[in-house]
């Protein structure tokens, strides 16, 4: 059973990672949990304009936020980081 398909088709454009938000992503929040990840590893959350600050604060107070850049700038990088997750 493929659980990834239970929520319907994948969106054609990247969407905000905030719970319940289906807005198009504009921002990439790069983060790293130092308890789990090597220092150079970057995980990412996507954010719309409305949720960028909230998600950044959530990661920031935990000491995990490393960078916030526009989605366009992030996509132009070729650094092999993880996709959303």
Coordinates of C-alpha atoms in Angstrom, one line a residue:
X1 CA 0.0 0.0 0.0
X2 CA 1.4 3.4 -1.0
X3 CA 0.5 5.9 1.7
X4 CA 2.0 8.8 -0.2
X5 CA -1.0 8.8 -2.6
X6 CA -3.8 8.8 0.0
X7 CA -4.0 12.6 0.2
X8 CA -4.5 13.0 -3.5
X9 CA -2.3 14.1 -6.3
X10 CA 0.9 16.0 -5.7
X11 CA 0.6 19.8 -6.1
X12 CA 2.1 21.2 -9.3
X13 CA 4.0 23.9 -7.4
X14 CA 5.7 23.6 -4.0
X15 CA 3.4 24.4 -1.1
X16 CA 3.9 25.9 2.3
X17 CA 4.9 23.5 5.1
X18 CA 2.7 25.1 7.7
X19 CA 0.0 22.7 9.0
X20 CA -3.1 23.1 6.9
X21 CA -1.7 25.7 4.5
X22 CA -2.0 25.0 0.8
X23 CA -0.5 28.3 -0.4
X24 CA 2.3 28.4 -2.9
X25 CA 5.8 28.4 -1.2
X26 CA 7.9 31.6 -1.6
X27 CA 10.5 30.9 1.0
X28 CA 12.9 28.1 2.0
X29 CA 13.9 27.7 5.7
X30 CA 17.0 25.6 5.9
X31 CA 17.5 24.0 9.3
X32 CA 19.5 21.4 11.1
X33 CA 18.8 19.6 14.3
X34 CA 22.3 19.3 15.9
X35 CA 21.2 16.4 18.1
X36 CA 20.4 14.3 14.9
X37 CA 22.3 15.8 12.0
X38 CA 25.9 16.4 11.0
X39 CA 26.7 20.2 11.0
X40 CA 26.7 20.5 7.2
X41 CA 23.4 18.8 6.7
X42 CA 20.4 21.0 5.8
X43 CA 16.7 20.0 6.0
X44 CA 14.2 22.3 4.5
X45 CA 10.7 23.6 5.2
X46 CA 8.8 25.7 2.7
X47 CA 6.8 28.8 3.6
X48 CA 4.4 31.2 2.1
X49 CA 4.7 34.9 3.0
X50 CA 2.1 34.5 5.7
X51 CA 3.9 31.7 7.6
X52 CA 7.6 32.5 7.0
X53 CA 8.0 34.3 10.3
X54 CA 6.1 31.8 12.4
X55 CA 8.1 28.9 11.0
X56 CA 11.4 30.8 11.3
X57 CA 10.6 31.6 15.0
X58 CA 9.7 27.9 15.7
X59 CA 13.1 26.8 14.4
X60 CA 15.0 29.8 15.7
X61 CA 14.0 29.3 19.4
X62 CA 15.2 25.7 19.1
X63 CA 18.6 26.8 17.7
X64 CA 17.9 24.9 14.4
X65 CA 17.3 27.7 11.9
X66 CA 20.3 28.1 9.6
X67 CA 19.1 30.2 6.6
X68 CA 16.0 31.7 5.0
X69 CA 16.1 32.4 1.3
X70 CA 13.6 32.7 -1.5
X71 CA 12.5 29.6 -3.2
X72 CA 13.9 30.9 -6.5
X73 CA 17.3 31.5 -4.9
X74 CA 17.3 28.0 -3.3
X75 CA 16.4 26.3 -6.6
X76 CA 19.3 28.0 -8.3
X77 CA 21.8 26.5 -5.8
X78 CA 23.3 23.2 -6.6
X79 CA 24.4 22.0 -3.1
X80 CA 22.7 18.6 -2.8
X81 CA 20.7 19.4 0.3
X82 CA 17.6 17.4 1.3
X83 CA 14.2 18.3 -0.1
X84 CA 11.4 19.3 2.2
X85 CA 11.5 17.1 5.3

